[in-house]
Amino acid sequence: MAELANKIIYISNRKTSMRLATAEWEAIDTICKREHIKRNDLLDLISRRKDQKLGLTCSVRLFALIYFYHLLIDKKYSYSSKSPQIDSPVFDAITGIL
């Protein structure tokens, strides 16, 4: 069984917590490192752009899945930029959870 980890996060300058599997937190941290974005900034972006019918935890999981799916199938994402680009899988993944 996957071990769950509860972490304190900030969404819109509000302190809250989120519970994800350790592997899910690692996936989010990998995305943040690759895209040069802080974890709270990414989670805030997901929160602001998510479908209102979905909870934040579900949206974060969908975002990570869509992000890595785009990396796997789209060769256009093999850049090494210092900041997120408009053609980054971050933007495609966020569009996928709208």
PDB file of C-alpha atoms in Angstrom:
ATOM      1  CA  MET A   1       0.000   0.000   0.000  1.00  0.00           C
ATOM      2  CA  ALA A   2       1.228   3.507  -0.830  1.00  0.00           C
ATOM      3  CA  GLU A   3       2.258   5.623   2.115  1.00  0.00           C
ATOM      4  CA  LEU A   4       0.357   8.903   2.379  1.00  0.00           C
ATOM      5  CA  ALA A   5       2.017  12.128   3.444  1.00  0.00           C
ATOM      6  CA  ASN A   6       0.212  15.201   4.701  1.00  0.00           C
ATOM      7  CA  LYS A   7       1.943  18.503   3.855  1.00  0.00           C
ATOM      8  CA  ILE A   8       1.178  22.105   4.715  1.00  0.00           C
ATOM      9  CA  ILE A   9       0.667  24.242   1.599  1.00  0.00           C
ATOM     10  CA  TYR A  10      -0.388  27.805   0.882  1.00  0.00           C
ATOM     11  CA  ILE A  11      -3.193  28.499  -1.584  1.00  0.00           C
ATOM     12  CA  SER A  12      -3.993  32.170  -2.200  1.00  0.00           C
ATOM     13  CA  ASN A  13      -1.916  33.057   0.872  1.00  0.00           C
ATOM     14  CA  ARG A  14      -4.088  30.704   2.950  1.00  0.00           C
ATOM     15  CA  LYS A  15      -2.500  27.897   4.945  1.00  0.00           C
ATOM     16  CA  THR A  16      -4.040  24.477   4.354  1.00  0.00           C
ATOM     17  CA  SER A  17      -2.934  20.875   4.069  1.00  0.00           C
ATOM     18  CA  MET A  18      -2.984  18.270   1.333  1.00  0.00           C
ATOM     19  CA  ARG A  19      -2.607  14.519   1.579  1.00  0.00           C
ATOM     20  CA  LEU A  20      -0.964  12.670  -1.305  1.00  0.00           C
ATOM     21  CA  ALA A  21       1.008   9.464  -1.673  1.00  0.00           C
ATOM     22  CA  THR A  22       4.745   9.910  -1.320  1.00  0.00           C
ATOM     23  CA  ALA A  23       5.203   9.102  -5.024  1.00  0.00           C
ATOM     24  CA  GLU A  24       2.683  11.820  -5.921  1.00  0.00           C
ATOM     25  CA  TRP A  25       4.599  14.423  -3.888  1.00  0.00           C
ATOM     26  CA  GLU A  26       7.791  13.295  -5.621  1.00  0.00           C
ATOM     27  CA  ALA A  27       6.079  13.702  -9.013  1.00  0.00           C
ATOM     28  CA  ILE A  28       4.959  17.243  -8.121  1.00  0.00           C
ATOM     29  CA  ASP A  29       8.465  18.113  -6.895  1.00  0.00           C
ATOM     30  CA  THR A  30       9.953  16.733 -10.134  1.00  0.00           C
ATOM     31  CA  ILE A  31       7.586  18.902 -12.168  1.00  0.00           C
ATOM     32  CA  CYS A  32       8.505  21.955 -10.084  1.00  0.00           C
ATOM     33  CA  LYS A  33      12.213  21.333 -10.536  1.00  0.00           C
ATOM     34  CA  ARG A  34      11.849  20.799 -14.276  1.00  0.00           C
ATOM     35  CA  GLU A  35       9.673  23.896 -14.719  1.00  0.00           C
ATOM     36  CA  HIS A  36      11.593  26.110 -12.279  1.00  0.00           C
ATOM     37  CA  ILE A  37       8.514  26.869 -10.193  1.00  0.00           C
ATOM     38  CA  LYS A  38       7.940  26.674  -6.435  1.00  0.00           C
ATOM     39  CA  ARG A  39       5.586  23.962  -5.229  1.00  0.00           C
ATOM     40  CA  ASN A  40       3.136  26.396  -3.608  1.00  0.00           C
ATOM     41  CA  ASP A  41       3.079  28.513  -6.769  1.00  0.00           C
ATOM     42  CA  LEU A  42       2.250  25.461  -8.885  1.00  0.00           C
ATOM     43  CA  LEU A  43      -0.448  24.290  -6.471  1.00  0.00           C
ATOM     44  CA  ASP A  44      -1.919  27.801  -6.371  1.00  0.00           C
ATOM     45  CA  LEU A  45      -1.965  27.883 -10.181  1.00  0.00           C
ATOM     46  CA  ILE A  46      -3.715  24.511 -10.296  1.00  0.00           C
ATOM     47  CA  SER A  47      -6.209  25.671  -7.663  1.00  0.00           C
ATOM     48  CA  ARG A  48      -7.090  28.817  -9.595  1.00  0.00           C
ATOM     49  CA  ARG A  49      -7.493  26.990 -12.932  1.00  0.00           C
ATOM     50  CA  LYS A  50      -9.200  23.761 -11.829  1.00  0.00           C
ATOM     51  CA  ASP A  51     -12.766  22.738 -12.553  1.00  0.00           C
ATOM     52  CA  GLN A  52     -14.896  23.871  -9.601  1.00  0.00           C
ATOM     53  CA  LYS A  53     -16.527  20.414  -9.491  1.00  0.00           C
ATOM     54  CA  LEU A  54     -13.170  18.827  -8.624  1.00  0.00           C
ATOM     55  CA  GLY A  55     -11.336  19.048  -5.349  1.00  0.00           C
ATOM     56  CA  LEU A  56      -7.778  20.304  -5.205  1.00  0.00           C
ATOM     57  CA  THR A  57      -6.237  16.915  -4.424  1.00  0.00           C
ATOM     58  CA  CYS A  58      -7.981  15.303  -7.379  1.00  0.00           C
ATOM     59  CA  SER A  59      -6.962  18.202  -9.631  1.00  0.00           C
ATOM     60  CA  VAL A  60      -3.322  17.912  -8.561  1.00  0.00           C
ATOM     61  CA  ARG A  61      -3.333  14.188  -9.325  1.00  0.00           C
ATOM     62  CA  LEU A  62      -4.909  14.795 -12.740  1.00  0.00           C
ATOM     63  CA  PHE A  63      -2.459  17.585 -13.442  1.00  0.00           C
ATOM     64  CA  ALA A  64       0.562  15.356 -12.723  1.00  0.00           C
ATOM     65  CA  LEU A  65      -0.870  12.541 -14.850  1.00  0.00           C
ATOM     66  CA  ILE A  66      -1.569  14.860 -17.796  1.00  0.00           C
ATOM     67  CA  TYR A  67       1.817  16.576 -17.438  1.00  0.00           C
ATOM     68  CA  PHE A  68       3.768  13.315 -17.634  1.00  0.00           C
ATOM     69  CA  TYR A  69       1.496  12.014 -20.403  1.00  0.00           C
ATOM     70  CA  HIS A  70       2.374  15.074 -22.495  1.00  0.00           C
ATOM     71  CA  LEU A  71       6.075  14.553 -21.806  1.00  0.00           C
ATOM     72  CA  LEU A  72       5.803  10.957 -22.906  1.00  0.00           C
ATOM     73  CA  ILE A  73       3.938  11.494 -26.170  1.00  0.00           C
ATOM     74  CA  ASP A  74       5.031  14.973 -27.278  1.00  0.00           C
ATOM     75  CA  LYS A  75       8.637  15.385 -28.382  1.00  0.00           C
ATOM     76  CA  LYS A  76       8.287  19.195 -28.463  1.00  0.00           C
ATOM     77  CA  TYR A  77       8.871  19.362 -24.693  1.00  0.00           C
ATOM     78  CA  SER A  78      12.572  18.522 -24.748  1.00  0.00           C
ATOM     79  CA  TYR A  79      13.758  22.059 -23.949  1.00  0.00           C
ATOM     80  CA  SER A  80      16.041  23.185 -21.151  1.00  0.00           C
ATOM     81  CA  SER A  81      14.709  26.637 -20.330  1.00  0.00           C
ATOM     82  CA  LYS A  82      15.168  28.481 -17.037  1.00  0.00           C
ATOM     83  CA  SER A  83      11.483  29.379 -16.813  1.00  0.00           C
ATOM     84  CA  PRO A  84       8.144  27.858 -17.902  1.00  0.00           C
ATOM     85  CA  GLN A  85       7.359  28.460 -21.558  1.00  0.00           C
ATOM     86  CA  ILE A  86       3.913  28.829 -23.085  1.00  0.00           C
ATOM     87  CA  ASP A  87       4.474  25.497 -24.880  1.00  0.00           C
ATOM     88  CA  SER A  88       5.416  23.821 -21.610  1.00  0.00           C
ATOM     89  CA  PRO A  89       3.546  20.703 -20.498  1.00  0.00           C
ATOM     90  CA  VAL A  90       2.514  22.715 -17.415  1.00  0.00           C
ATOM     91  CA  PHE A  91       0.172  24.815 -19.512  1.00  0.00           C
ATOM     92  CA  ASP A  92      -1.143  21.816 -21.452  1.00  0.00           C
ATOM     93  CA  ALA A  93      -1.721  19.908 -18.211  1.00  0.00           C
ATOM     94  CA  ILE A  94      -3.567  22.800 -16.584  1.00  0.00           C
ATOM     95  CA  THR A  95      -5.730  23.116 -19.680  1.00  0.00           C
ATOM     96  CA  GLY A  96      -6.472  19.395 -19.310  1.00  0.00           C
ATOM     97  CA  ILE A  97      -7.996  19.846 -15.830  1.00  0.00           C
ATOM     98  CA  LEU A  98     -10.259  22.774 -16.711  1.00  0.00           C
TER      99      LEU A  98
END
